[in-house]
Short mmCIF file of C-alpha atoms in Angstrom, two decimals:
data_model
loop_
_atom_site.label_atom_id
_atom_site.label_comp_id
_atom_site.label_asym_id
_atom_site.label_seq_id
_atom_site.Cartn_x
_atom_site.Cartn_y
_atom_site.Cartn_z
CA UNK A 568 -10.26 13.71 26.53
CA UNK A 569 -8.68 10.25 24.71
CA UNK A 570 -10.61 8.62 22.39
CA UNK A 571 -12.19 5.11 23.03
CA UNK A 572 -10.63 2.54 20.99
CA UNK A 573 -12.78 1.28 17.79
CA UNK A 574 -13.69 -2.48 17.03
CA UNK A 575 -10.93 -4.32 16.29
CA UNK A 576 -11.29 -4.59 12.06
CA UNK A 577 -9.21 -7.93 11.16
CA UNK A 578 -10.71 -8.11 7.57
CA UNK A 579 -9.08 -4.68 6.57
CA UNK A 580 -6.08 -6.31 7.99
CA UNK A 581 -6.58 -9.09 5.80
CA UNK A 582 -7.48 -6.44 2.96
CA UNK A 583 -4.28 -5.15 3.67
CA UNK A 584 -2.36 -8.58 3.38
CA UNK A 585 -4.57 -9.52 -0.16
CA UNK A 586 -2.99 -5.39 -1.61
CA UNK A 587 0.45 -6.88 -0.84
CA UNK A 588 0.11 -10.00 -2.59
CA UNK A 589 -1.35 -8.69 -5.67
CA UNK A 590 1.50 -6.33 -6.46
CA UNK A 591 3.95 -8.46 -5.80
CA UNK A 592 2.56 -11.18 -8.05
CA UNK A 593 2.05 -8.28 -11.02
CA UNK A 594 6.23 -7.79 -10.71
CA UNK A 595 6.55 -11.66 -10.19
CA UNK A 596 4.65 -12.10 -13.48
CA UNK A 597 6.87 -9.13 -15.15
CA UNK A 598 9.80 -11.64 -14.64
CA UNK A 599 9.50 -12.66 -18.88
CA UNK A 600 12.86 -14.56 -18.66
CA UNK A 601 11.01 -18.08 -19.56
CA UNK A 602 9.05 -16.01 -22.32
CA UNK A 603 6.11 -17.45 -20.92
CA UNK A 604 3.68 -15.51 -19.09
CA UNK A 605 3.17 -16.51 -15.17
CA UNK A 606 -0.16 -18.10 -15.18
CA UNK A 607 -1.77 -17.10 -18.22
CA UNK A 608 -1.18 -13.43 -17.39
CA UNK A 609 -3.65 -13.95 -14.94
CA UNK A 610 -2.05 -11.07 -12.17
CA UNK A 611 -1.92 -8.67 -15.02
CA UNK A 612 -4.66 -6.47 -12.67
CA UNK A 613 -2.20 -7.03 -9.86
CA UNK A 614 -0.83 -3.53 -10.03
CA UNK A 615 -4.67 -2.21 -9.10
CA UNK A 616 -3.17 -3.34 -5.12
CA UNK A 617 -1.62 0.26 -4.90
CA UNK A 618 -5.00 1.58 -5.88
CA UNK A 619 -6.37 -0.71 -3.25
CA UNK A 620 -3.29 0.28 -0.76
CA UNK A 621 -4.24 3.76 -1.16
CA UNK A 622 -8.41 3.55 -0.47
CA UNK A 623 -7.77 1.46 2.68
CA UNK A 624 -5.26 4.52 3.85
CA UNK A 625 -7.80 7.18 3.72
CA UNK A 626 -10.21 4.36 5.74
CA UNK A 627 -7.98 2.93 8.83
CA UNK A 628 -6.96 6.87 9.41
CA UNK A 629 -10.17 8.31 9.75
CA UNK A 630 -12.10 5.54 10.95
CA UNK A 631 -9.19 4.84 13.75
CA UNK A 632 -9.29 8.44 14.88
CA UNK A 633 -12.50 9.59 13.95
CA UNK A 634 -13.85 11.01 17.95
CA UNK A 635 -10.15 12.45 17.63
CA UNK A 636 -11.51 15.52 15.87
CA UNK A 637 -10.00 18.91 17.18
CA UNK A 638 -7.95 17.23 19.33
CA UNK A 639 -4.30 18.71 18.48
CA UNK A 640 -2.36 17.74 21.54
CA UNK A 641 -2.93 14.03 19.64
CA UNK A 642 -1.49 15.44 15.94
CA UNK A 643 2.06 14.91 17.00
CA UNK A 644 1.80 11.60 18.31
CA UNK A 645 0.14 10.81 15.46
CA UNK A 646 2.49 11.81 13.41
CA UNK A 647 5.72 10.26 15.41
CA UNK A 648 3.44 7.32 15.51
CA UNK A 649 3.54 6.93 11.31
CA UNK A 650 7.28 7.59 11.23
CA UNK A 651 8.14 5.15 13.16
CA UNK A 652 5.83 2.62 11.12
CA UNK A 653 7.24 3.76 7.87
CA UNK A 654 10.42 4.82 8.17
CA UNK A 655 12.68 1.89 10.38
CA UNK A 656 12.20 -1.10 8.65
CA UNK A 657 12.40 0.89 5.30
CA UNK A 658 15.73 2.25 6.11
CA UNK A 659 16.87 -1.43 6.64
CA UNK A 660 15.85 -2.76 2.98
CA UNK A 661 16.85 0.33 1.88
CA UNK A 662 20.42 -0.40 3.46
CA UNK A 663 20.13 -3.59 2.19
CA UNK A 664 19.67 -2.18 -1.73
CA UNK A 665 22.76 -0.24 -1.62
CA UNK A 666 25.07 -2.91 0.22
CA UNK A 667 24.10 -4.90 -3.16
CA UNK A 668 24.20 -2.33 -5.39
CA UNK A 669 27.60 -1.43 -3.96
CA UNK A 670 28.90 -4.98 -3.57
CA UNK A 671 27.26 -5.79 -7.15
CA UNK A 672 26.87 -2.93 -9.38
CA UNK A 673 23.76 -3.43 -11.80
CA UNK A 674 24.01 -3.71 -16.04
CA UNK A 675 23.53 -0.40 -18.32
CA UNK A 676 19.98 -1.80 -18.77
CA UNK A 677 18.91 -2.54 -14.74
CA UNK A 678 15.51 -0.89 -14.17
CA UNK A 679 15.91 -1.66 -10.31
CA UNK A 680 18.02 1.22 -8.80
CA UNK A 681 19.25 4.35 -10.37
CA UNK A 682 22.66 4.92 -11.80
CA UNK A 683 23.15 7.57 -8.79
CA UNK A 684 22.15 5.28 -6.16
CA UNK A 685 25.58 5.90 -4.22
CA UNK A 686 25.31 9.54 -4.94
CA UNK A 687 24.85 11.24 -1.35
CA UNK A 688 22.07 13.53 -2.68
CA UNK A 689 20.03 10.38 -4.06
CA UNK A 690 20.90 8.76 -0.80
CA UNK A 691 19.79 11.32 1.50
CA UNK A 692 16.53 11.77 -0.95
CA UNK A 693 15.99 8.86 -0.51
CA UNK A 694 16.41 8.24 3.24
CA UNK A 695 13.93 11.18 3.58
CA UNK A 696 11.50 9.46 1.06
CA UNK A 697 11.86 12.57 -0.85
CA UNK A 698 11.19 13.11 -4.07
CA UNK A 699 11.09 9.38 -4.88
CA UNK A 700 8.44 9.51 -8.00
CA UNK A 701 11.19 8.79 -10.16
CA UNK A 702 14.51 6.92 -9.95
CA UNK A 703 13.98 5.44 -6.47
CA UNK A 704 16.46 3.24 -5.02
CA UNK A 705 13.52 1.30 -3.77
CA UNK A 706 11.29 1.02 -6.66
CA UNK A 707 8.32 0.58 -4.58
CA UNK A 708 9.17 3.72 -2.50
CA UNK A 709 6.99 6.20 -4.83
CA UNK A 710 3.77 5.43 -3.10
CA UNK A 711 5.79 5.89 0.31
CA UNK A 712 5.76 9.69 -0.61
CA UNK A 713 2.13 9.81 -1.05
CA UNK A 714 1.82 8.07 2.12
CA UNK A 715 3.38 10.85 4.15
CA UNK A 716 1.36 13.55 2.30
CA UNK A 717 -1.43 11.57 3.53
CA UNK A 718 -0.17 11.66 6.96
CA UNK A 719 0.64 15.36 6.69
CA UNK A 720 -3.01 16.08 5.55
CA UNK A 721 -4.95 13.86 7.46
CA UNK A 722 -2.89 16.15 10.87
CA UNK A 723 -5.53 18.89 10.01
CA UNK A 724 -7.89 17.06 11.57
CA UNK A 725 -6.52 16.32 14.24
CA UNK A 726 -5.66 19.73 14.52
CA UNK A 727 -8.84 21.81 13.20
CA UNK A 728 -11.57 19.32 13.31
CA UNK A 729 -13.68 17.65 11.00
CA UNK A 730 -15.36 20.83 9.39
CA UNK A 731 -11.71 22.40 8.49
CA UNK A 732 -10.65 18.81 7.51
CA UNK A 733 -13.92 18.37 5.13
CA UNK A 734 -13.34 22.14 3.62
CA UNK A 735 -10.10 21.23 3.01
CA UNK A 736 -10.55 17.73 1.26
CA UNK A 737 -13.10 19.19 -0.94
CA UNK A 738 -10.27 21.69 -2.29
CA UNK A 739 -7.97 19.54 -2.40
CA UNK A 740 -9.96 17.31 -4.62
CA UNK A 741 -11.74 20.41 -6.84
CA UNK A 742 -7.58 21.09 -8.07
CA UNK A 743 -6.99 17.59 -8.89
CA UNK A 744 -10.48 17.63 -11.07
CA UNK A 745 -9.28 21.14 -12.67
CA UNK A 746 -5.58 20.39 -12.95
CA UNK A 747 -6.36 17.15 -14.92
CA UNK A 748 -9.37 18.55 -16.90
CA UNK A 749 -6.85 21.11 -18.18
CA UNK A 750 -9.07 23.62 -16.97
CA UNK A 751 -6.07 25.20 -14.69
CA UNK A 752 -2.41 24.32 -14.75
CA UNK A 753 -0.68 24.38 -11.82
CA UNK A 754 2.46 22.84 -13.03
CA UNK A 755 4.02 20.36 -15.34
CA UNK A 756 2.16 17.03 -13.28
CA UNK A 757 2.18 17.75 -9.95
CA UNK A 758 2.56 14.99 -7.60
CA UNK A 759 0.06 15.71 -4.82
CA UNK A 760 -2.48 16.53 -7.45
CA UNK A 761 -3.06 13.22 -9.58
CA UNK A 762 -6.13 11.21 -9.54
CA UNK A 763 -4.15 8.41 -7.33
CA UNK A 764 -5.17 11.03 -4.11
CA UNK A 765 -8.50 11.16 -4.81
CA UNK A 766 -8.92 7.25 -3.72
CA UNK A 767 -7.25 8.03 -0.47
CA UNK A 768 -10.31 10.52 0.00
CA UNK A 769 -12.70 8.07 -1.18
CA UNK A 770 -11.29 5.71 1.89
CA UNK A 771 -11.78 8.44 4.17
CA UNK A 772 -15.86 8.88 2.74
CA UNK A 773 -15.86 5.31 3.57
CA UNK A 774 -14.82 5.52 6.80
CA UNK A 775 -17.17 7.76 7.50
CA UNK A 776 -19.83 6.28 6.51
CA UNK A 777 -19.65 2.77 8.26
CA UNK A 778 -18.49 5.01 11.19
CA UNK A 779 -22.09 7.14 11.44
CA UNK A 780 -24.25 4.32 9.15
CA UNK A 781 -23.72 0.71 9.53
CA UNK A 782 -26.47 -1.23 10.43
CA UNK A 783 -26.17 -3.35 13.49
CA UNK A 784 -26.64 -6.56 11.13
CA UNK A 785 -24.79 -6.47 7.77
CA UNK A 786 -25.17 -9.91 5.44
CA UNK A 787 -21.34 -11.44 4.55
CA UNK A 788 -23.37 -11.63 0.62
CA UNK A 789 -22.61 -7.97 0.87
CA UNK A 790 -19.19 -8.38 0.96
CA UNK A 791 -19.19 -11.50 -1.50
CA UNK A 792 -21.08 -8.96 -4.29
CA UNK A 793 -18.47 -6.37 -3.44
CA UNK A 794 -15.63 -9.39 -4.32
CA UNK A 795 -17.41 -10.09 -7.10
CA UNK A 796 -16.92 -6.74 -8.34
CA UNK A 797 -13.60 -6.51 -8.11
CA UNK A 798 -13.09 -10.07 -9.95
CA UNK A 799 -15.84 -8.48 -12.64
CA UNK A 800 -13.35 -5.12 -13.35
CA UNK A 801 -10.11 -7.46 -13.27
CA UNK A 802 -11.81 -9.64 -15.90
CA UNK A 803 -12.56 -6.62 -17.80
CA UNK A 804 -9.05 -5.26 -17.64
CA UNK A 805 -8.20 -8.79 -19.15
CA UNK A 806 -9.88 -8.83 -22.05
CA UNK A 807 -9.00 -5.18 -22.50
CA UNK A 808 -12.69 -4.23 -22.18
CA UNK A 809 -11.74 -1.37 -19.70
CA UNK A 810 -8.72 0.69 -18.92
CA UNK A 811 -7.81 -1.03 -15.64
CA UNK A 812 -5.63 2.23 -14.71
CA UNK A 813 -8.68 4.27 -14.54
CA UNK A 814 -11.61 2.41 -12.56
CA UNK A 815 -10.17 0.52 -10.05
CA UNK A 816 -10.81 2.82 -7.35
CA UNK A 817 -14.42 2.03 -7.50
CA UNK A 818 -14.35 -1.89 -6.79
CA UNK A 819 -12.15 -1.17 -4.07
CA UNK A 820 -14.38 1.36 -2.46
CA UNK A 821 -17.04 -0.92 -2.44
CA UNK A 822 -15.10 -3.64 -1.34
CA UNK A 823 -13.99 -1.90 1.30
CA UNK A 824 -17.13 -0.41 2.62
CA UNK A 825 -19.05 -3.56 2.50
CA UNK A 826 -16.17 -5.46 4.37
CA UNK A 827 -15.76 -2.77 6.84
CA UNK A 828 -19.46 -2.48 7.57
CA UNK A 829 -19.92 -6.36 7.91
CA UNK A 830 -16.49 -6.12 10.16
CA UNK A 831 -17.81 -3.55 12.53
CA UNK A 832 -21.46 -4.78 12.96
CA UNK A 833 -20.15 -7.53 14.61
CA UNK A 834 -16.63 -8.23 16.13
CA UNK A 835 -15.32 -11.34 14.13
CA UNK A 836 -12.20 -13.38 13.86
CA UNK A 837 -10.64 -14.73 10.70
CA UNK A 838 -7.81 -17.06 9.89
CA UNK A 839 -4.66 -16.45 11.88
CA UNK A 840 -2.28 -17.01 8.94
CA UNK A 841 -4.91 -14.34 6.38
CA UNK A 842 -4.06 -11.75 9.92
CA UNK A 843 -0.94 -12.63 9.81
CA UNK A 844 -0.59 -12.08 6.17
CA UNK A 845 -1.72 -8.35 6.71
CA UNK A 846 0.41 -7.93 9.88
CA UNK A 847 3.64 -8.47 7.75
CA UNK A 848 2.23 -6.64 4.07
CA UNK A 849 4.33 -3.44 4.58
CA UNK A 850 7.64 -5.81 4.36
CA UNK A 851 6.60 -7.75 2.03
CA UNK A 852 5.41 -4.69 -0.31
CA UNK A 853 8.95 -2.98 0.72
CA UNK A 854 11.07 -6.39 -0.47
CA UNK A 855 8.96 -8.27 -3.06
CA UNK A 856 10.86 -6.00 -6.33
CA UNK A 857 13.95 -6.37 -4.40
CA UNK A 858 13.50 -10.26 -4.52
CA UNK A 859 12.28 -10.60 -7.95
CA UNK A 860 15.47 -8.45 -9.08
CA UNK A 861 17.78 -10.99 -7.98
CA UNK A 862 15.78 -13.65 -8.99
CA UNK A 863 15.75 -12.18 -12.50
CA UNK A 864 19.69 -11.41 -12.50
CA UNK A 865 20.54 -15.26 -11.42
CA UNK A 866 18.11 -16.86 -14.43
CA UNK A 867 20.08 -13.77 -16.64
CA UNK A 868 23.68 -15.51 -14.89
CA UNK A 869 22.70 -18.84 -15.28
CA UNK A 870 20.24 -19.48 -17.84
CA UNK A 871 18.24 -22.80 -16.76
CA UNK A 872 14.95 -21.79 -18.24
CA UNK A 873 15.44 -25.07 -20.46
CA UNK A 874 14.74 -27.23 -17.11
CA UNK A 875 12.68 -24.91 -15.10
CA UNK A 876 8.75 -25.01 -15.17
CA UNK A 877 7.61 -21.29 -15.63
CA UNK A 878 4.72 -21.59 -13.34
CA UNK A 879 5.97 -23.80 -10.39
CA UNK A 880 9.18 -21.46 -10.88
CA UNK A 881 7.96 -18.19 -10.08
CA UNK A 882 5.30 -19.75 -7.61
CA UNK A 883 8.01 -20.82 -5.45
CA UNK A 884 9.41 -17.44 -5.62
CA UNK A 885 6.32 -15.63 -4.75
CA UNK A 886 5.63 -17.77 -1.62
CA UNK A 887 9.43 -17.42 -1.08
CA UNK A 888 8.76 -13.58 -1.22
CA UNK A 889 5.86 -14.52 1.64
CA UNK A 890 7.47 -16.21 4.07
CA UNK A 891 10.77 -13.74 3.85
CA UNK A 892 8.25 -11.34 4.16
CA UNK A 893 6.64 -12.80 7.45
CA UNK A 894 9.87 -14.09 8.69
CA UNK A 895 11.32 -10.35 8.55
CA UNK A 896 8.44 -9.02 9.76
CA UNK A 897 8.62 -10.90 12.73
CA UNK A 898 12.13 -10.55 13.46
CA UNK A 899 13.13 -7.46 12.78
CA UNK A 900 9.68 -5.25 12.12
CA UNK A 901 8.16 -6.10 15.25
CA UNK A 902 10.70 -5.86 17.34
CA UNK A 903 11.83 -2.51 15.93
CA UNK A 904 8.51 -1.13 15.85
CA UNK A 905 7.99 -2.66 20.15
CA UNK A 906 11.11 -0.65 20.80
CA UNK A 907 10.48 2.99 18.97
CA UNK A 908 6.84 2.78 20.52
CA UNK A 909 8.00 2.52 24.00
CA UNK A 910 11.02 4.95 23.70
CA UNK A 911 8.23 7.22 22.40
CA UNK A 912 6.05 6.18 25.30
CA UNK A 913 8.85 7.90 27.69
#
């Protein structure tokens, strides 16, 4: 039986845009050619957008497909739809990156594309998103390796049902805990046994909670309190009171839980621009690092640092990335997705 369509969670879409902006602003802040911290280094915690993405990923997958537990015939379509979402626009960005590396070989101290970019094995691995933890041609592609693993794992929910999925999730969590506590040795830091995976599973827990126990009325104050929790952890990282790379799972779990419950209790609407940022978040995420590198290399070539206002210039760079991302989403990604989905439907 086909599953009923869940309520539209526009706030979760807004969250996706926020996560992409955080990662982008973090990398913009890494442009140190001005010898001046961008915005006082206030976006030092922007790396946590990755944690935000991972918790959101688990949440969205289980929330949207909650009623499809054990719907084995749908598993293949789910994986095909996810591949359509990930690969086509990624291949476009990969092709542009490879062309730029071929036309303008990076210097030896380059931290963008690896020296072996134009080698066949590197290109094949990049195209398949295999082994992108090190020396990825598109640097942010390392997270997509995790996403593909999450898609494959979630297919067990569709194939075998909620009970089998829960057991497997608990086993996976236990192996991660044992590996990183040093109680077992399952290899030298295996990718799929890193604590980052637990953020995806926490997102699934949040989706389960919202689907089963959301009250009919949820105050927006809960969302504001959750935002305050995120900002408190951000401040703790900025003043080096806490290790931000350890604790970000907690505030984002709370924020997604509160925001989704607020959204699910009643159909809500948000400013179109914020929703559009969420829709374009994947493109913004894919292209931002390359644009930052091109900007930095331009600064290296022309050295106009004495005449530029650092905060203003880097702010304009951030705006340019967002505008470019939205434009690529509207003119390339959206039509490409529509075409691919029509082909899949046939």
